[in-house]
Short mmCIF file of C-alpha atoms and ligand atoms in Angstrom, two decimals:
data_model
loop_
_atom_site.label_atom_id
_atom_site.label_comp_id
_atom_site.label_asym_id
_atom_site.label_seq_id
_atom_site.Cartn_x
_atom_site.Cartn_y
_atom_site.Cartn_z
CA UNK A 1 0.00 0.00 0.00
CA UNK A 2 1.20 3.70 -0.11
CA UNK A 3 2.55 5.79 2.24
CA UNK A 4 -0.75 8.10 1.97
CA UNK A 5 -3.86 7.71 1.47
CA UNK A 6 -5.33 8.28 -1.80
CA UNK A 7 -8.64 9.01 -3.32
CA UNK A 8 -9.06 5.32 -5.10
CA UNK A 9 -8.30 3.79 -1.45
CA UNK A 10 -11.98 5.06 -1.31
CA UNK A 11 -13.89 3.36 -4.57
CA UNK A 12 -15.02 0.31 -3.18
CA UNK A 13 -12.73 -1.66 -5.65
CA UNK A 14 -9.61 -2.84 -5.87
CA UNK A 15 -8.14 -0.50 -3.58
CA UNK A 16 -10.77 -0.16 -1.11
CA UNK A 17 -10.21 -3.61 -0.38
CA UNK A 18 -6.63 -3.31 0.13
CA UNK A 19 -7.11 -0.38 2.86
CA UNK A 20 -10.00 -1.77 4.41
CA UNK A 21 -8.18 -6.06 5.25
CA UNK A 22 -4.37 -4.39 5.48
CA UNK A 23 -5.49 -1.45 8.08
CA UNK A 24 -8.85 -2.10 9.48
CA UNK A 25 -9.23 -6.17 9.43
CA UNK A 26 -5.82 -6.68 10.55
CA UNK A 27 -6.79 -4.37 13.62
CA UNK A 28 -10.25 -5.38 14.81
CA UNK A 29 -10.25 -9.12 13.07
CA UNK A 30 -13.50 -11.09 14.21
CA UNK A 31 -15.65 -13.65 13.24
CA UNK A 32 -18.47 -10.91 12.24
CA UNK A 33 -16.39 -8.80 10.29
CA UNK A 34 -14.28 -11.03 8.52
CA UNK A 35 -17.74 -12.11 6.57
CA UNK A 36 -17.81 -8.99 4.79
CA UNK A 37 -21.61 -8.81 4.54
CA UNK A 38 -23.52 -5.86 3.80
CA UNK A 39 -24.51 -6.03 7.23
CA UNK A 40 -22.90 -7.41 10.29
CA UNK A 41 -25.35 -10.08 12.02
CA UNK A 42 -25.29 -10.12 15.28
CA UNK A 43 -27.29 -11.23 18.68
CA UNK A 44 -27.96 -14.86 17.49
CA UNK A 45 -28.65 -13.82 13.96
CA UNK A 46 -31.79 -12.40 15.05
CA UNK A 47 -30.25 -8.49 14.42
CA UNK A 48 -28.16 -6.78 11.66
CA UNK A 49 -26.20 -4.08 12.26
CA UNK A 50 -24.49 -1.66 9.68
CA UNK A 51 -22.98 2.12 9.24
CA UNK A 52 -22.69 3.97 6.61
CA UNK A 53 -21.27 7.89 5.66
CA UNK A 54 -22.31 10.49 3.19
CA UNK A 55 -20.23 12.93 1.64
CA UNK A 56 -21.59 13.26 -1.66
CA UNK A 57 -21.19 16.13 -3.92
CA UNK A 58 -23.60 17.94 -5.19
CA UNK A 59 -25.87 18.00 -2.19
CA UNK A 60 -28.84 17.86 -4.22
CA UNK A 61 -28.98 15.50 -7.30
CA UNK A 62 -31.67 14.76 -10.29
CA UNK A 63 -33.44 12.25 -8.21
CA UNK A 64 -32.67 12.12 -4.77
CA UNK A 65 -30.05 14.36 -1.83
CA UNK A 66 -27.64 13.25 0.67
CA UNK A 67 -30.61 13.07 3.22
CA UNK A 68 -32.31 10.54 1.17
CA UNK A 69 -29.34 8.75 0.20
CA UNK A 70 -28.14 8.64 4.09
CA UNK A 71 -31.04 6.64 4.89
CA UNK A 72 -31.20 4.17 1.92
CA UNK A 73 -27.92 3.46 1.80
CA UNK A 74 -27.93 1.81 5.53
CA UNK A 75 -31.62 0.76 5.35
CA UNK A 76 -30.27 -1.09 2.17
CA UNK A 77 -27.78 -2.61 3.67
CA UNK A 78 -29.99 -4.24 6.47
CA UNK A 79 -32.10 -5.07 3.87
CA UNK A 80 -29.61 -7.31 1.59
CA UNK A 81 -28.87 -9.06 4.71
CA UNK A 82 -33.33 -10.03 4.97
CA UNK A 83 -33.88 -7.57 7.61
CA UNK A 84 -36.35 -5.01 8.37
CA UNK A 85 -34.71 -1.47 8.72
CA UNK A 86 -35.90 -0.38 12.59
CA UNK A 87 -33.69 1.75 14.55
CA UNK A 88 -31.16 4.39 12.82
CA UNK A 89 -29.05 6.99 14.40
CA UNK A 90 -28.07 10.16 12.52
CA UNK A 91 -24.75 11.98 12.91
CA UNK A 92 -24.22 15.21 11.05
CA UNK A 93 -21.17 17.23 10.52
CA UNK A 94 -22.05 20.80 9.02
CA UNK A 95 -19.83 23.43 7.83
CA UNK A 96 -20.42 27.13 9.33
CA UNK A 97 -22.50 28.85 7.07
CA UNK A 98 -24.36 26.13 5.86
CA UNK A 99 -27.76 27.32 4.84
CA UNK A 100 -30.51 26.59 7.07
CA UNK A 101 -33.13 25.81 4.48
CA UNK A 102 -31.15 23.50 2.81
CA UNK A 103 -30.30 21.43 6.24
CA UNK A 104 -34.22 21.42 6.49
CA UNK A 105 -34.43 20.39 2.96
CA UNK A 106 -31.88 17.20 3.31
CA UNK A 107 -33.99 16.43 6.86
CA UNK A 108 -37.22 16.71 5.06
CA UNK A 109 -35.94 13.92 2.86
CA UNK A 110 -35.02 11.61 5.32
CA UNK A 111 -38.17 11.69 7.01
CA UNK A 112 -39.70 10.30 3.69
CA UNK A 113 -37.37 7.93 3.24
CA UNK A 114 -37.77 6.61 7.07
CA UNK A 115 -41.32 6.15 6.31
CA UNK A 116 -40.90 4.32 3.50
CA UNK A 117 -38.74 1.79 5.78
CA UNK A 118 -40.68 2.46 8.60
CA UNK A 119 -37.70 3.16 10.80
CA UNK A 120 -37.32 5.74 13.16
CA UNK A 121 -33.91 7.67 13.97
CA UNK A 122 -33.53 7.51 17.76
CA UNK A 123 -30.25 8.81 18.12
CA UNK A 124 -27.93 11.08 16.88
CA UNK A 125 -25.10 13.94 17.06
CA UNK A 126 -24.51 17.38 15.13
CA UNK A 127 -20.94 19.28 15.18
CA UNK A 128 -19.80 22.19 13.70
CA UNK A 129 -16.98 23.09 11.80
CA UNK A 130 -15.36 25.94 11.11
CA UNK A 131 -15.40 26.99 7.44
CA UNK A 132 -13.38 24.99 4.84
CA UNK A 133 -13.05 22.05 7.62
CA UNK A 134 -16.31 20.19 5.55
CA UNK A 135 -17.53 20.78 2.40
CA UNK A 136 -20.52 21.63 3.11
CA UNK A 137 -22.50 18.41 5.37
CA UNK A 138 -21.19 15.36 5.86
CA UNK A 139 -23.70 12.49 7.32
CA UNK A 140 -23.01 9.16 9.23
CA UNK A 141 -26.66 7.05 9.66
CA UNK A 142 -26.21 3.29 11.62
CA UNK A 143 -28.72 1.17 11.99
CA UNK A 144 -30.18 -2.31 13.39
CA UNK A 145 -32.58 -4.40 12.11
CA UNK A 146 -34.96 -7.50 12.09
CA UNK A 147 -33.91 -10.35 10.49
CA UNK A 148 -36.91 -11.83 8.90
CA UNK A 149 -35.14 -14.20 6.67
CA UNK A 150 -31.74 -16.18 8.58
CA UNK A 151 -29.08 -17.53 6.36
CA UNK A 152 -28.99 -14.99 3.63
CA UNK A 153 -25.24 -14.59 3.15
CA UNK A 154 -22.67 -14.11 -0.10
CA UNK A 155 -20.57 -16.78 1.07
CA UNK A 156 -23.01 -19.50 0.67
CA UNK A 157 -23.45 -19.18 -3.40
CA UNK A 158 -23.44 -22.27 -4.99
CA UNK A 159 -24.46 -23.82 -8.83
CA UNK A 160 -27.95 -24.31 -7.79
CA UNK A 161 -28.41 -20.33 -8.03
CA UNK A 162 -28.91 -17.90 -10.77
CA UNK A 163 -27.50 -14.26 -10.73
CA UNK A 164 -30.37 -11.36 -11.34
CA UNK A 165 -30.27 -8.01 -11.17
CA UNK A 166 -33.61 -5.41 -10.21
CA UNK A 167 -33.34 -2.81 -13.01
CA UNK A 168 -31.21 -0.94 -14.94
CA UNK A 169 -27.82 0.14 -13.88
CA UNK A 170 -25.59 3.03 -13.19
CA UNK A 171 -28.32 5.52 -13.37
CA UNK A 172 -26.62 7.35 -9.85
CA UNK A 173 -22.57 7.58 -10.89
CA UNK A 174 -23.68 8.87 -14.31
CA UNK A 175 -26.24 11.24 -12.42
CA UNK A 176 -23.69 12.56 -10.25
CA UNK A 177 -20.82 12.58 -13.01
CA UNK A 178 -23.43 14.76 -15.42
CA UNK A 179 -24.19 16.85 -12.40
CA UNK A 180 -20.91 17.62 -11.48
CA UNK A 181 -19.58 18.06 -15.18
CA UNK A 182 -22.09 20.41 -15.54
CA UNK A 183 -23.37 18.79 -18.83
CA UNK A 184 -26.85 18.88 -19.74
CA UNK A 185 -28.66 15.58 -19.85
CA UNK A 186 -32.04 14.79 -21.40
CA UNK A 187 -34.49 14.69 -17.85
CA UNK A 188 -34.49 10.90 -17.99
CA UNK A 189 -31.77 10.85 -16.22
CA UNK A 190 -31.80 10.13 -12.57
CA UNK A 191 -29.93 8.53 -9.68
CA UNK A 192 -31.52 5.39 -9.08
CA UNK A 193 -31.80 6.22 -5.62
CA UNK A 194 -34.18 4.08 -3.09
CA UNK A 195 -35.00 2.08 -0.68
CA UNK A 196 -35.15 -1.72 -1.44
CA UNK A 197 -36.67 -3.19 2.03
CA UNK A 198 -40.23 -3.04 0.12
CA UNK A 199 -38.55 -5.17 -2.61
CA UNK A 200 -36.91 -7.40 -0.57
CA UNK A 201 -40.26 -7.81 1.49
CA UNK A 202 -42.24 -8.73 -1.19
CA UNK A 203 -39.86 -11.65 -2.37
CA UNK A 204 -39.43 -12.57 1.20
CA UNK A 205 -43.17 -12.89 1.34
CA UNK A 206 -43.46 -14.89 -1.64
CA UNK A 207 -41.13 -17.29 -0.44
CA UNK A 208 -38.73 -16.97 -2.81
CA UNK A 209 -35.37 -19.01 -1.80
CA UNK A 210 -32.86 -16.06 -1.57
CA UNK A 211 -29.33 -17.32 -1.09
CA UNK A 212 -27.11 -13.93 -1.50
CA UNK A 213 -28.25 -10.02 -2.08
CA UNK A 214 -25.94 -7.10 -2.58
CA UNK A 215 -26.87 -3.33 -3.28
CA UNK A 216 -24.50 -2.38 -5.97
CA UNK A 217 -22.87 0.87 -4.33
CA UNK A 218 -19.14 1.64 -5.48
CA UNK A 219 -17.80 -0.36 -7.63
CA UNK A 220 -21.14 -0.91 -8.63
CA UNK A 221 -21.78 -4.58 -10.23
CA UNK A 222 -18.61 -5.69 -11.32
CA UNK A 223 -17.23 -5.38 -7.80
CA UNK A 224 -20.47 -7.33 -5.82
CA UNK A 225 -20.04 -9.83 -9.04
CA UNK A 226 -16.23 -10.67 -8.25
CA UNK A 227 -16.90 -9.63 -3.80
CA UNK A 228 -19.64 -12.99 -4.52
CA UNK A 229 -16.95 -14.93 -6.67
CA UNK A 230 -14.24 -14.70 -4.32
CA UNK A 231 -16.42 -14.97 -1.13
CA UNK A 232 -18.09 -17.78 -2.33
CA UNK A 233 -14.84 -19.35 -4.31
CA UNK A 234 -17.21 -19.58 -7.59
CA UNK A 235 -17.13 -18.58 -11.28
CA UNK A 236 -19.83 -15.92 -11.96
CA UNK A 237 -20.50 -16.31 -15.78
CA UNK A 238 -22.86 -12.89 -17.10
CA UNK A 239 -24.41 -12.28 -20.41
CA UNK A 240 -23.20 -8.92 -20.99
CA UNK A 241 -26.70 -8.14 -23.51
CA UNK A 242 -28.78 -9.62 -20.53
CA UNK A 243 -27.38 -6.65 -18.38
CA UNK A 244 -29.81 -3.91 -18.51
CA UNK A 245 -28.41 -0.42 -19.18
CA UNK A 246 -30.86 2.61 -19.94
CA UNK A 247 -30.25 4.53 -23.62
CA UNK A 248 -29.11 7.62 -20.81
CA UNK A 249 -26.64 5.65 -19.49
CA UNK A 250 -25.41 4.07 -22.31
CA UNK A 251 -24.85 7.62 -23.67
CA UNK A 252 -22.85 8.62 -21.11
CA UNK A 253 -20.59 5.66 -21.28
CA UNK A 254 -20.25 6.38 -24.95
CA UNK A 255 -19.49 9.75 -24.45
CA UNK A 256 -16.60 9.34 -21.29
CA UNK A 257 -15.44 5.56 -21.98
CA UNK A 258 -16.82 4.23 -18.70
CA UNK A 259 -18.50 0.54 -18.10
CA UNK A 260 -21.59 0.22 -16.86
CA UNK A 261 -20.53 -2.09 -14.80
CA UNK A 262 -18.41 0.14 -12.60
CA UNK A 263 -20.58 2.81 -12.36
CA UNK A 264 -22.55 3.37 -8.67
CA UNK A 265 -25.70 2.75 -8.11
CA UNK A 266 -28.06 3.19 -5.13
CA UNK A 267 -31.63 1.58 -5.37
CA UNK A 268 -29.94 -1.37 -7.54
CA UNK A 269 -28.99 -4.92 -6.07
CA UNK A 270 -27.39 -7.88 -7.34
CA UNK A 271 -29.36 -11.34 -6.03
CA UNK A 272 -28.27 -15.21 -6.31
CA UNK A 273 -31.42 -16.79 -6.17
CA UNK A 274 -31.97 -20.50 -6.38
CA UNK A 275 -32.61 -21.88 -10.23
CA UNK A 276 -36.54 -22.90 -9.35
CA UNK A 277 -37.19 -19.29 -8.08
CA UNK A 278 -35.40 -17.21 -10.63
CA UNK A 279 -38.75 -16.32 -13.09
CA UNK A 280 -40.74 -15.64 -9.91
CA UNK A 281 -38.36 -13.55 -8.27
CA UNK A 282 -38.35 -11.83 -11.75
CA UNK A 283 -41.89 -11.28 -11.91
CA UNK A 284 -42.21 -9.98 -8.44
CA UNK A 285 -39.64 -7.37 -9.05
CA UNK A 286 -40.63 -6.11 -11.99
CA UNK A 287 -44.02 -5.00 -10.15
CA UNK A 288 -42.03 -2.07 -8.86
CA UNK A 289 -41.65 1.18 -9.95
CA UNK A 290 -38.65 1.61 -11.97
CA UNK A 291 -37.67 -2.06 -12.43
CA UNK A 292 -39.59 -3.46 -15.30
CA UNK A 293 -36.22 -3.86 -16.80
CA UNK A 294 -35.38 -6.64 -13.24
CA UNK A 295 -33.75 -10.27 -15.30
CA UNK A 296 -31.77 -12.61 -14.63
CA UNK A 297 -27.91 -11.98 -15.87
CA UNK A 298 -26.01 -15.05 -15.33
CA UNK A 299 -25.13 -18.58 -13.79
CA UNK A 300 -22.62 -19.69 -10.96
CA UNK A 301 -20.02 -22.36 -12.49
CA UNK A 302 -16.72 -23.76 -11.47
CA UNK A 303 -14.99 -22.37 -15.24
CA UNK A 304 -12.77 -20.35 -13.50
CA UNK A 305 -13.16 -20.24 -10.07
CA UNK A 306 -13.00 -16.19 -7.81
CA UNK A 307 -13.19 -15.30 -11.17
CA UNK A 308 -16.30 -12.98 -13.17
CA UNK A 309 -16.64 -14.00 -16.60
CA UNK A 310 -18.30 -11.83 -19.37
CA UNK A 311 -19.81 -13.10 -22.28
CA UNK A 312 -20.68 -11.06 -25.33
CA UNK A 313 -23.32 -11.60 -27.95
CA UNK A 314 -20.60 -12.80 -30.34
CA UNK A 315 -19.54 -15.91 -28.53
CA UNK A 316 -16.49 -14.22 -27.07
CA UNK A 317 -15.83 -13.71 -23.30
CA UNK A 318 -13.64 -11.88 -20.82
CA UNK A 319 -13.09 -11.34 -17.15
CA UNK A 320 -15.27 -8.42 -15.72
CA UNK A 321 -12.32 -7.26 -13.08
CA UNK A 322 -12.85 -5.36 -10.12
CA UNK A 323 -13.04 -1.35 -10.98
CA UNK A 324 -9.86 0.08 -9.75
CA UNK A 325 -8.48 3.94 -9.45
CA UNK A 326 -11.28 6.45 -8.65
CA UNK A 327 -13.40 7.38 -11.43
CA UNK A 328 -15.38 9.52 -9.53
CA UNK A 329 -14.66 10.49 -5.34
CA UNK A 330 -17.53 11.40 -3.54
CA UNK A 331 -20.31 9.70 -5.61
CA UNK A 332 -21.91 8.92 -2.35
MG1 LIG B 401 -24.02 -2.53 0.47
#
């Protein structure tokens, strides 16, 4: 590793790995942590537990803010693990100056957003910093939750399950890139930013055999696809036509030479399902809002084991690698 840190040590690839098992695992190595789950489970798997912070930039996005993206992005990750978001503290560090109305503005949105989980924020801490210590508000949310479904885990992925994904991907990191560039984009385009407990629910309720889910955050899919191949010591073998991409987000690939597949997203997960329950789990999904495009993308295999193959239309195929550098800090 380097001397210092640098920005790619925070993209939730390649390099993000390194920092987090060379300086953090090697410190406060467990049994909970070393299972690298969305969420830790904890209290006789009856609880999960995760934390999350928010430093994105711009504040306010086509689609969704920080406040709303502070409480999906921990909600979510309770979720992937089967739980039912409950209990959520909310740290805030603001910059002097910061504008009242738009503090209101980013709380406004998490109230929403706690609704739609039906969680409640029960604890929480503000400080204040003088100017040019923050840009602008940085957030922290942590919170527990039910497990309504035990077991769920991406280390237990086997042949018996399929690979899907909800809907379309990398609607947020091309959001936030276009926002930031300044470039105008056609008003389709918008972060894919939202909670997935009501998704998760409704699959749970259906009884659909869930083996492994994963929002697809930084990194996006390619790094959940090879996090699953290498947790689960598995080949991951993805139809790269089967992987639905919006005509917005294509564009903006086009235009900047990005992958799809690296880009963020923030209301999109990756789920192994078991082979009988794949066209169910399908159907169930694409019920919701936004995710009429949910398919399956791709079968477990021993080809190449911790590895993520990619195959094209043409009969050719190639590993998907984990993203690495930063192609864009503070997506989230
Ligand atoms: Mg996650």
């Amino acid at each position: 590793m380097n001397k210092t840190i640098t920005l790619a040590n925070g993209n939730g690839g390649e390099e993000n790995n390194e920092l987090i098992s060379q300086v953090f695992y090697k410190a406060f190595k467990n049994e909970i942590l070393e299972k690298s789950e969305d969420a830790a489970i904890i209290h006789n798997g009856e609880l999960a537990f995760s934390t999350d912070s928010f430093t994105v930039s711009p504040l306010f996005f086509a689609g969704a803010d920080i406040g709303k993206l502070a409480v999906c992005g921990t909600c979510n990750d309770l979720a992937m693990m089967g739980a039912k978001p409950k209990y959520l503290t909310c740290s805030v560090i603001i910059e002097e100056g910061f504008e009242v109305v738009e503090l209101e503005r980013i709380v406004a949105s998490m109230k929403i957003e706690l609704e739609v989980n039906a969680a409640i924020v029960v604890s929480g801490d503000t400080k204040v910093v003088p100017k040019g210590s923050v840009d602008k508000i940085f957030i922290n949310t942590t919170g527990i939750g039910e497990v309504l479904k035990k077991g769920i885990s991406s280390n237990n992925i086997t042949e018996e399950d399929v690979i899907l994904v909800n809907r379309d991907i990398g609607a947020h990191g091309a959001t936030i890139f276009a926002a930031r560039e300044g470039m105008e984009m056609s008003s389709a385009l918008k972060s894919d930013c939202n909670s997935l407990f009501p998704q998760v629910k409704a699959l749970l309720d259906a009884g659909i055999n869930i083996t492994a889910m994963r929002d697809a955050t930084r990194g996006g899919v390619s790094a959940v696809l090879n996090e699953w191949a290498k947790q689960s010591n598995i080949c991951i073998e993805v139809e790269e036509e089967k992987i639905p991409v919006s005509d917005e987000v294509k564009g903006i690939c086009e235009m900047l030479g990005f992958e799809a597949t690296a880009l963020a997203n923030e209301g999109t997960f990756v789920l192994a399902v078991k082979r009988e329950d794949a066209q169910r789990a399908v159907e169930i999904l694409q019920n919701f809002e936004f995710c009429s495009s949910a398919t399956v993308i791709g079968q477990v295999t021993q080809t190449h084991l911790k590895k993520v193959v990619l195959k094209s239309a043409w009969g050719t195929s190639r590993f998907l690698e984990t993203p690495t550098g930063e192609l864009l800090p503070r997506i989230c």
